[in-house]
CSV table of N, CA and C in Angstrom, one decimal:
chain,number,residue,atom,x,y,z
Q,14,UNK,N,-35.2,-41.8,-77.2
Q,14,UNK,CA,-35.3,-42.2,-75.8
Q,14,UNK,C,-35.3,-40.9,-74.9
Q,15,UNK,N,-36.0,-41.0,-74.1
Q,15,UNK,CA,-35.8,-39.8,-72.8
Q,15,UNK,C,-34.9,-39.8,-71.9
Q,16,UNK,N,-34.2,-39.0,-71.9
Q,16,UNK,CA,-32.8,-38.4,-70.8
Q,16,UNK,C,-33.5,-37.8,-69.6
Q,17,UNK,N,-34.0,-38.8,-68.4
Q,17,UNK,CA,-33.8,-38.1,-67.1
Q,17,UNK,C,-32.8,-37.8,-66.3
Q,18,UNK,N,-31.7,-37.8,-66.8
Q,18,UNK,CA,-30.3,-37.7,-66.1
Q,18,UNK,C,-30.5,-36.1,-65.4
Q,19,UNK,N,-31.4,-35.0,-66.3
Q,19,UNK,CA,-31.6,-33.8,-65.3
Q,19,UNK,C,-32.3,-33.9,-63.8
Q,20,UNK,N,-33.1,-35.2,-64.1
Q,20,UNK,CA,-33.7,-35.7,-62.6
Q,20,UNK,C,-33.0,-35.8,-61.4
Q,21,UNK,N,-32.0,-37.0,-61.9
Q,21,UNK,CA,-31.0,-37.5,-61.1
Q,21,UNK,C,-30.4,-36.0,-60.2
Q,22,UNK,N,-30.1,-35.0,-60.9
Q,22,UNK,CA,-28.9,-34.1,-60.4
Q,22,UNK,C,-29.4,-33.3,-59.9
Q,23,UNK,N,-31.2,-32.6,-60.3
Q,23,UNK,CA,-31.9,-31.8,-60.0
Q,23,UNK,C,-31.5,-31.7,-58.3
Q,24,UNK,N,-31.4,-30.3,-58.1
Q,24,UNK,CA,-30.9,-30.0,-56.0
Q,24,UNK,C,-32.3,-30.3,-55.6
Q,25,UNK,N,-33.1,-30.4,-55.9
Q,25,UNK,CA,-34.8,-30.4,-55.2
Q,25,UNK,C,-34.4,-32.3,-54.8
Q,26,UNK,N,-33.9,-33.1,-55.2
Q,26,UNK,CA,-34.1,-34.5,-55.8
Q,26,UNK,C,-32.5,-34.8,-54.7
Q,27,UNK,N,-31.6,-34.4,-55.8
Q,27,UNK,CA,-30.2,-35.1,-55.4
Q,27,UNK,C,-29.5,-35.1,-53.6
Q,28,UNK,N,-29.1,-35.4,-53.5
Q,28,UNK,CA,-27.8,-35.8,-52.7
Q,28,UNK,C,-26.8,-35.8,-53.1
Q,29,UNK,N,-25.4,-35.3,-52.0
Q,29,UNK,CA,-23.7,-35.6,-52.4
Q,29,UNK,C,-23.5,-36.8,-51.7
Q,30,UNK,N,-22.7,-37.7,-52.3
Q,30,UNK,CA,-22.4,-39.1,-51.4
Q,30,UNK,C,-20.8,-38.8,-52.4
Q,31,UNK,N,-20.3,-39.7,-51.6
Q,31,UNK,CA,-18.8,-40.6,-52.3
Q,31,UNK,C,-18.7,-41.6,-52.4
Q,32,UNK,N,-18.5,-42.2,-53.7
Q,32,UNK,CA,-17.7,-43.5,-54.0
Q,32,UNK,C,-16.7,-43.9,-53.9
Q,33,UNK,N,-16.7,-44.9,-53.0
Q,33,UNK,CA,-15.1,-45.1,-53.0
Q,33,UNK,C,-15.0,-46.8,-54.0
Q,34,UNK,N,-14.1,-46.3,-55.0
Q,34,UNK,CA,-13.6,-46.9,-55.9
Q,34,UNK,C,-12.4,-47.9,-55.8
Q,35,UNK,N,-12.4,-49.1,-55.9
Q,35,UNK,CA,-10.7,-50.0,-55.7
Q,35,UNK,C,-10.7,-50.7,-56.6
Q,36,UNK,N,-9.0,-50.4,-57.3
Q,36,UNK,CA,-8.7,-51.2,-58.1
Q,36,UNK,C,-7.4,-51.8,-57.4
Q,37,UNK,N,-7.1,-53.0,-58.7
Q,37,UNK,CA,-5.7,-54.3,-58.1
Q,37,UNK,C,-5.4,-53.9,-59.3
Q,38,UNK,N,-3.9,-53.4,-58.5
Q,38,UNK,CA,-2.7,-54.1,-59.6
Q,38,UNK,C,-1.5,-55.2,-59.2
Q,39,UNK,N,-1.0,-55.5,-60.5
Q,39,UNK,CA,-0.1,-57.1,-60.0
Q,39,UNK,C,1.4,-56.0,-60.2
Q,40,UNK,N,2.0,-55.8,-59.0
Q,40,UNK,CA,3.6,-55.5,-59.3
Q,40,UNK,C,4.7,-56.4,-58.4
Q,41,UNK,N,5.3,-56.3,-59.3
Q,41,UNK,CA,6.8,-56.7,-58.1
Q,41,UNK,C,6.1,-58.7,-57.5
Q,42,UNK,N,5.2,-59.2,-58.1
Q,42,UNK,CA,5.3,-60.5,-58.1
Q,42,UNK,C,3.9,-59.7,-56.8
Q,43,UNK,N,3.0,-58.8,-56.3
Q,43,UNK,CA,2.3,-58.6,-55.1
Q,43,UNK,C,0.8,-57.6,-55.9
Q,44,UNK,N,-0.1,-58.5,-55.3
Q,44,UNK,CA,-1.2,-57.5,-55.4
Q,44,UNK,C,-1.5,-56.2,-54.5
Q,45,UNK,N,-1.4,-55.2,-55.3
Q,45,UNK,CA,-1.6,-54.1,-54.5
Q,45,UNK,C,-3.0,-53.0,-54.8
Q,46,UNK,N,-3.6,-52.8,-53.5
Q,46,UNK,CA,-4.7,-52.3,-53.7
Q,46,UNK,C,-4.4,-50.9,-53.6
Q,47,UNK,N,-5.9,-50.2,-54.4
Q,47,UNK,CA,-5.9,-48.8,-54.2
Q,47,UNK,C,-7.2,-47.9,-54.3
Q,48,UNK,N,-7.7,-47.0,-53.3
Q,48,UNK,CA,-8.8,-46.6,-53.5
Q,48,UNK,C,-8.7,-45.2,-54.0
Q,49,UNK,N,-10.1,-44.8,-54.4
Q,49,UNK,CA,-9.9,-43.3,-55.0
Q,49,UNK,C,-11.2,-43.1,-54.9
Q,50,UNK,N,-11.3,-41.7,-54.2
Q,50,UNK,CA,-12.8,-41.5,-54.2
Q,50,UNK,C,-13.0,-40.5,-54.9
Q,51,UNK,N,-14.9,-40.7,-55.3
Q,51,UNK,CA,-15.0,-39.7,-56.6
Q,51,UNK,C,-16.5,-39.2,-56.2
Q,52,UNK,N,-16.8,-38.2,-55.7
Q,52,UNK,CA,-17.7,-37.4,-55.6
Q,52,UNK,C,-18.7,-37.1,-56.6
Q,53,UNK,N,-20.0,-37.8,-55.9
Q,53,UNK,CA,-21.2,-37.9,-56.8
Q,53,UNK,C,-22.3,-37.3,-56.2
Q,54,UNK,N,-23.6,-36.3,-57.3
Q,54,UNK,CA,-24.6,-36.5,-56.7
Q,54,UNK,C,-25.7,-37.0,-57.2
Q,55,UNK,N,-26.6,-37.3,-56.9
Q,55,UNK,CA,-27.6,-38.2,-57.4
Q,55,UNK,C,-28.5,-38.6,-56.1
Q,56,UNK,N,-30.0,-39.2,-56.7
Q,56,UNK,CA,-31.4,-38.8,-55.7
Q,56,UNK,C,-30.6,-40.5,-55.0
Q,57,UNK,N,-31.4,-40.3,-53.5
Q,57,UNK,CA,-30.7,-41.8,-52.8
Q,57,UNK,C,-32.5,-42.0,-52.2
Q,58,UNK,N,-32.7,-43.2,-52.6
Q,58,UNK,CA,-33.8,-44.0,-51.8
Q,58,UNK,C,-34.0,-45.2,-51.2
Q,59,UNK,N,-34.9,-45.6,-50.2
Q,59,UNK,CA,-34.9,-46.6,-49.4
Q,59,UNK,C,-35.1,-47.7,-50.3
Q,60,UNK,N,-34.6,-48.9,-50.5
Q,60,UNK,CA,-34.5,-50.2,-51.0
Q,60,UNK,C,-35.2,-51.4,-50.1
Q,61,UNK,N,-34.9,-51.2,-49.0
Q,61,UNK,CA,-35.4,-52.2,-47.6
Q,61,UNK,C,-34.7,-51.6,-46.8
Q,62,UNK,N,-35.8,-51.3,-45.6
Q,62,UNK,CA,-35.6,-50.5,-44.1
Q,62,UNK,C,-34.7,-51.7,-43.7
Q,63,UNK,N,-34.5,-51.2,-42.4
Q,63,UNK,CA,-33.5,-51.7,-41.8
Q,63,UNK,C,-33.7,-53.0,-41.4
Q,64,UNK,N,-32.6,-54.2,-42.0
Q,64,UNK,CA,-32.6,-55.5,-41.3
Q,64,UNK,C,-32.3,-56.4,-40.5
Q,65,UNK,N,-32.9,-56.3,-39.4
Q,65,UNK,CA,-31.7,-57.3,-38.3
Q,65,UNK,C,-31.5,-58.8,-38.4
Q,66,UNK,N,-30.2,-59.1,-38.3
Q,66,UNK,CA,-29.7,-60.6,-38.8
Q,66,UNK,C,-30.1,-60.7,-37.4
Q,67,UNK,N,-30.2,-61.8,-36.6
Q,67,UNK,CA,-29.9,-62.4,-35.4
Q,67,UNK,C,-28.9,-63.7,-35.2
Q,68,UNK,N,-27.5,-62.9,-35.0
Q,68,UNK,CA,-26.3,-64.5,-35.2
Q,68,UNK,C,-26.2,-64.8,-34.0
Q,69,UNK,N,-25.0,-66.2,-34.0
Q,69,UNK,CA,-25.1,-66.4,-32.6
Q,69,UNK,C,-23.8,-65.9,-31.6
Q,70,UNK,N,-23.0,-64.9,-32.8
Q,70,UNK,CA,-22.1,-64.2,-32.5
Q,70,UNK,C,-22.6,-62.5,-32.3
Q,71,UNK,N,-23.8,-62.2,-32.4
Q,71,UNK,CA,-24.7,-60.7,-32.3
Q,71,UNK,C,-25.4,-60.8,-33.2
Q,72,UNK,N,-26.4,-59.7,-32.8
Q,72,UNK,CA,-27.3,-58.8,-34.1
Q,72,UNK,C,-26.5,-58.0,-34.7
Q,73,UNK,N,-26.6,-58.1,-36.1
Q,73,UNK,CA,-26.1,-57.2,-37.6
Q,73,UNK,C,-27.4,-56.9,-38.0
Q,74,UNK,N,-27.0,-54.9,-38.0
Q,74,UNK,CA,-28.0,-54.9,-38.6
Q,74,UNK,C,-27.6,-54.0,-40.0
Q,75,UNK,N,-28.4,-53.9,-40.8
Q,75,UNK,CA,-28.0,-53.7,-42.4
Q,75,UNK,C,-29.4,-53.5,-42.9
Q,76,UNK,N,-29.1,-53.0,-44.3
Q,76,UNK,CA,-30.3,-52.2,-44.6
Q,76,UNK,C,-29.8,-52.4,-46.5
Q,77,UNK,N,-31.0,-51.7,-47.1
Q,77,UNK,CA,-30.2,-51.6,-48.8
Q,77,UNK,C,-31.1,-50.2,-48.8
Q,78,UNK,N,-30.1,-49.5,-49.8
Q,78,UNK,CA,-30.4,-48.4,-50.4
Q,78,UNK,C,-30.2,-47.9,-51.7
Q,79,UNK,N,-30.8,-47.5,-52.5
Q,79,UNK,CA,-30.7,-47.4,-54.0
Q,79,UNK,C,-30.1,-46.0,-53.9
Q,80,UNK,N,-29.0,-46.3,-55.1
Q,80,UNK,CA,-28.5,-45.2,-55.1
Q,80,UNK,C,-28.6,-44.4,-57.1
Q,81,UNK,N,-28.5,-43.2,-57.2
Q,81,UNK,CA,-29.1,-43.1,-58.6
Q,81,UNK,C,-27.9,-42.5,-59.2
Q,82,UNK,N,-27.3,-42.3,-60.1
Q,82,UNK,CA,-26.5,-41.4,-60.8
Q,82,UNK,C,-26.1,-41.5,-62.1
Q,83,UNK,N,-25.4,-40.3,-62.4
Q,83,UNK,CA,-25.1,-40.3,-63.7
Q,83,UNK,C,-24.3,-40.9,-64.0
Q,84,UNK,N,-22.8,-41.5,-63.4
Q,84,UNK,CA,-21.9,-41.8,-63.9
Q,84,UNK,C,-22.0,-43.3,-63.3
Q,85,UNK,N,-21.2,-44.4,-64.1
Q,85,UNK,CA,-21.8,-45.5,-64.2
Q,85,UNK,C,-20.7,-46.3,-62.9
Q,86,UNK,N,-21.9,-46.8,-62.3
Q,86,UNK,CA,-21.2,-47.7,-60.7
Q,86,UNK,C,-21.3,-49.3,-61.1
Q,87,UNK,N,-20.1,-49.6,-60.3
Q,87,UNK,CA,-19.4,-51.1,-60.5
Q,87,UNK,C,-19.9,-51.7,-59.2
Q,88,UNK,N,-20.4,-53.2,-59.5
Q,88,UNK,CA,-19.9,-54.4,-58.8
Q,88,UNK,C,-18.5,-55.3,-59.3
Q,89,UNK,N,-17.9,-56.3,-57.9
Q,89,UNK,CA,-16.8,-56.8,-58.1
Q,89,UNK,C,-16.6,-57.5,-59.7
Q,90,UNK,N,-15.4,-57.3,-59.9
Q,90,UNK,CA,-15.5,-57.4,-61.6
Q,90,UNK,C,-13.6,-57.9,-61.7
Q,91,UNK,N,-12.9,-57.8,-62.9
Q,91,UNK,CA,-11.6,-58.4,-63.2
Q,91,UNK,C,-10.8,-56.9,-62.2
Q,92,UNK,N,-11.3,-55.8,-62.3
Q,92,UNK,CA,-10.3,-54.5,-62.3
Q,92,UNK,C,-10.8,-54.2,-60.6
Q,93,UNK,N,-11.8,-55.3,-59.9
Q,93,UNK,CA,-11.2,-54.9,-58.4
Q,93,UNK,C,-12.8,-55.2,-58.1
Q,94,UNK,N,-12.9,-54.8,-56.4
Q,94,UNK,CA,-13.8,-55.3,-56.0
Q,94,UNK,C,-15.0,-54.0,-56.1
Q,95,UNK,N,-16.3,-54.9,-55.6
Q,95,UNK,CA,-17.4,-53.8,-55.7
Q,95,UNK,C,-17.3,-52.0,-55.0
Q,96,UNK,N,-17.7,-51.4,-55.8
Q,96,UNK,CA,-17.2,-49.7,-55.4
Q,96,UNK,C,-18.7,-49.8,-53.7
Q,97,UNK,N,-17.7,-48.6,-53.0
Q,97,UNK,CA,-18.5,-48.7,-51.7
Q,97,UNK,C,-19.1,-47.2,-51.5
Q,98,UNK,N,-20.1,-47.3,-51.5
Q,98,UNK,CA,-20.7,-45.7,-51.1
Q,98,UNK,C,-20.7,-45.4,-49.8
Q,99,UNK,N,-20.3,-44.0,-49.8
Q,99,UNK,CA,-20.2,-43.4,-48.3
Q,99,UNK,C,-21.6,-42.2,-48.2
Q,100,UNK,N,-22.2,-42.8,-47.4
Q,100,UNK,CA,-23.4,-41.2,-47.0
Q,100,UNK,C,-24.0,-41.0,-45.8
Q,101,UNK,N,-24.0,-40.0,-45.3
Q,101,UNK,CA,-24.5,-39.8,-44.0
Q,101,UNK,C,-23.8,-40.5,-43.0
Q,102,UNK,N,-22.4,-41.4,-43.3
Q,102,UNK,CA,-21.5,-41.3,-42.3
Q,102,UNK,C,-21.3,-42.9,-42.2
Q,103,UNK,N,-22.1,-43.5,-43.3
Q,103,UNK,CA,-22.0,-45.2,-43.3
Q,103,UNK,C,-21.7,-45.0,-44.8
Q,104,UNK,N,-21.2,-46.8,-45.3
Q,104,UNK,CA,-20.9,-47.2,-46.3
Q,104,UNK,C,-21.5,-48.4,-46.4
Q,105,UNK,N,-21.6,-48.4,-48.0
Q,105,UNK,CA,-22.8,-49.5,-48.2
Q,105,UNK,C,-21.8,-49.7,-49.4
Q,106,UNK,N,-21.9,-51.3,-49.4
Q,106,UNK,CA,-21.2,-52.1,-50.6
Q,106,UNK,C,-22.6,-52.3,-52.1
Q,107,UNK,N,-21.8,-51.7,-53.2
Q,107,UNK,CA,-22.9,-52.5,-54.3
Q,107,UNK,C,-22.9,-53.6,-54.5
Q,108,UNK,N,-24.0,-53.7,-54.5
Q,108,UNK,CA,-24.7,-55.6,-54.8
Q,108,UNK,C,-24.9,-55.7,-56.1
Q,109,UNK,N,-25.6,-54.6,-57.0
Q,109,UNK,CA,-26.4,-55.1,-57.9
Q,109,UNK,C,-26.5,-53.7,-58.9
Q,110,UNK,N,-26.0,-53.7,-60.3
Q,110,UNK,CA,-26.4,-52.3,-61.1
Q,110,UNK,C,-27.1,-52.4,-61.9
Q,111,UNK,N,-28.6,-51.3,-62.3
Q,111,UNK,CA,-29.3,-51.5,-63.2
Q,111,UNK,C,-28.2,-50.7,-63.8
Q,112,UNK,N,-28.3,-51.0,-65.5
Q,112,UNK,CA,-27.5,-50.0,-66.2
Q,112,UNK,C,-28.9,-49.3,-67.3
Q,113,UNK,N,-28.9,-48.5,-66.6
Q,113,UNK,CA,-29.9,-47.5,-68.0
Q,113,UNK,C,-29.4,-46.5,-68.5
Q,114,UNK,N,-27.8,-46.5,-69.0
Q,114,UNK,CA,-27.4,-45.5,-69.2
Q,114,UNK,C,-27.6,-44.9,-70.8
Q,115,UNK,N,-28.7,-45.7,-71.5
Q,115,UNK,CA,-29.5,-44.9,-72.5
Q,115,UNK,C,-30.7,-44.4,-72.3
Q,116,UNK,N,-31.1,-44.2,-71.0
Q,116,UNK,CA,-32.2,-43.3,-70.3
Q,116,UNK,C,-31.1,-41.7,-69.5
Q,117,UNK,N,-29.6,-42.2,-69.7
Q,117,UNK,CA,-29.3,-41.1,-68.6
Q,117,UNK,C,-28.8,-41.0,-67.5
Q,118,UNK,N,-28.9,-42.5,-67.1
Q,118,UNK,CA,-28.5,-42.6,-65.6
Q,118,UNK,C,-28.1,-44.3,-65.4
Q,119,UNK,N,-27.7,-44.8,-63.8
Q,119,UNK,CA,-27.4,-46.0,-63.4
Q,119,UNK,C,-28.1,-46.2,-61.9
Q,120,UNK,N,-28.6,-47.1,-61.8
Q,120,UNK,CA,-29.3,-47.2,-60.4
Q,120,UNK,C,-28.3,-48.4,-59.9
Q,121,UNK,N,-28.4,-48.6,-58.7
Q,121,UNK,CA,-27.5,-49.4,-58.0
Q,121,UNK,C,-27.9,-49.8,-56.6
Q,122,UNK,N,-28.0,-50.8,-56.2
Q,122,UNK,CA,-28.3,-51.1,-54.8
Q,122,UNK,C,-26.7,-52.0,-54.1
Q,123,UNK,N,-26.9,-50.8,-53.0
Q,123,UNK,CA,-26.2,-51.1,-51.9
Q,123,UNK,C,-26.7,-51.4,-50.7
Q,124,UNK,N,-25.6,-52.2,-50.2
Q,124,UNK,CA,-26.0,-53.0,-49.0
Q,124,UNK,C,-24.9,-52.3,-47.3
Q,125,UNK,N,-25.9,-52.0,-46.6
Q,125,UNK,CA,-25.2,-51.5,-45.3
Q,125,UNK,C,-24.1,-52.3,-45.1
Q,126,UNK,N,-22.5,-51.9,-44.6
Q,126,UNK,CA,-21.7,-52.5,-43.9
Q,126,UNK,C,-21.8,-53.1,-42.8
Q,127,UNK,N,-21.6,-54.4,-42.6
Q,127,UNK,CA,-21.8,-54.1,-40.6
Q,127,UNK,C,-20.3,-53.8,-40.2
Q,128,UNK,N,-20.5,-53.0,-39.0
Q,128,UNK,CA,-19.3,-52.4,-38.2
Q,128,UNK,C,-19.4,-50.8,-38.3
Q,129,UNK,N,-19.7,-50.6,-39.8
Q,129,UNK,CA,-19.7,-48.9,-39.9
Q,129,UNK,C,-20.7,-48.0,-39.2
């Protein structure tokens, strides 16, 4: 099989973003959250331009963006909720992971926050 994972990382191609990562633990009879962020790079492309909701409480607007990398990204699962990317100053929740990590890499689409 072909390893483009040199693609992904290549500086002509890549981006630095952060993941921020949350896991639950059960102590003391209480769920307690916790995040940890883990510094990734990898190429980032448009998924769908920007979308405006029209509610009857405001416009939200949000957008998706594919994100690529080597190291493999989560949606909500038993060990906590979906990991959140931070780039260029917003965060976007995962929706959805291709797993091709016998090509090298994991694609992922995230979805703009509203508020951020």
């Amino acid at each position: 099989m072909i390893d483009v994972s040199e693609v992904i990382t290549d500086p002509d191609f890549a981006q630095a973003y952060v993941v921020h990562r949350r896991s639950d633990s059960w102590t003391a009879g209480r769920t307690l959250s916790s995040e940890a962020p883990i510094k990734m790079v990898g190429v980032i492309t448009v998924a769908d331009a920007k979308t405006l909701n029209q509610l009857p409480e405001g416009d939200r607007v949000t957008g998706l963006m594919c994100f690529y990398a080597t190291k493999e990204l989560f949606t909500t699962s038993d060990q906590g909720t979906s990991d959140q990317i931070e780039w260029r100053g917003e965060r976007y929740r995962v929706k959805q992971v291709f797993p091709y990590g016998d090509y090298g890499y994991y694609k992922a689409i995230g979805e703009r926050m509203a508020g951020d």
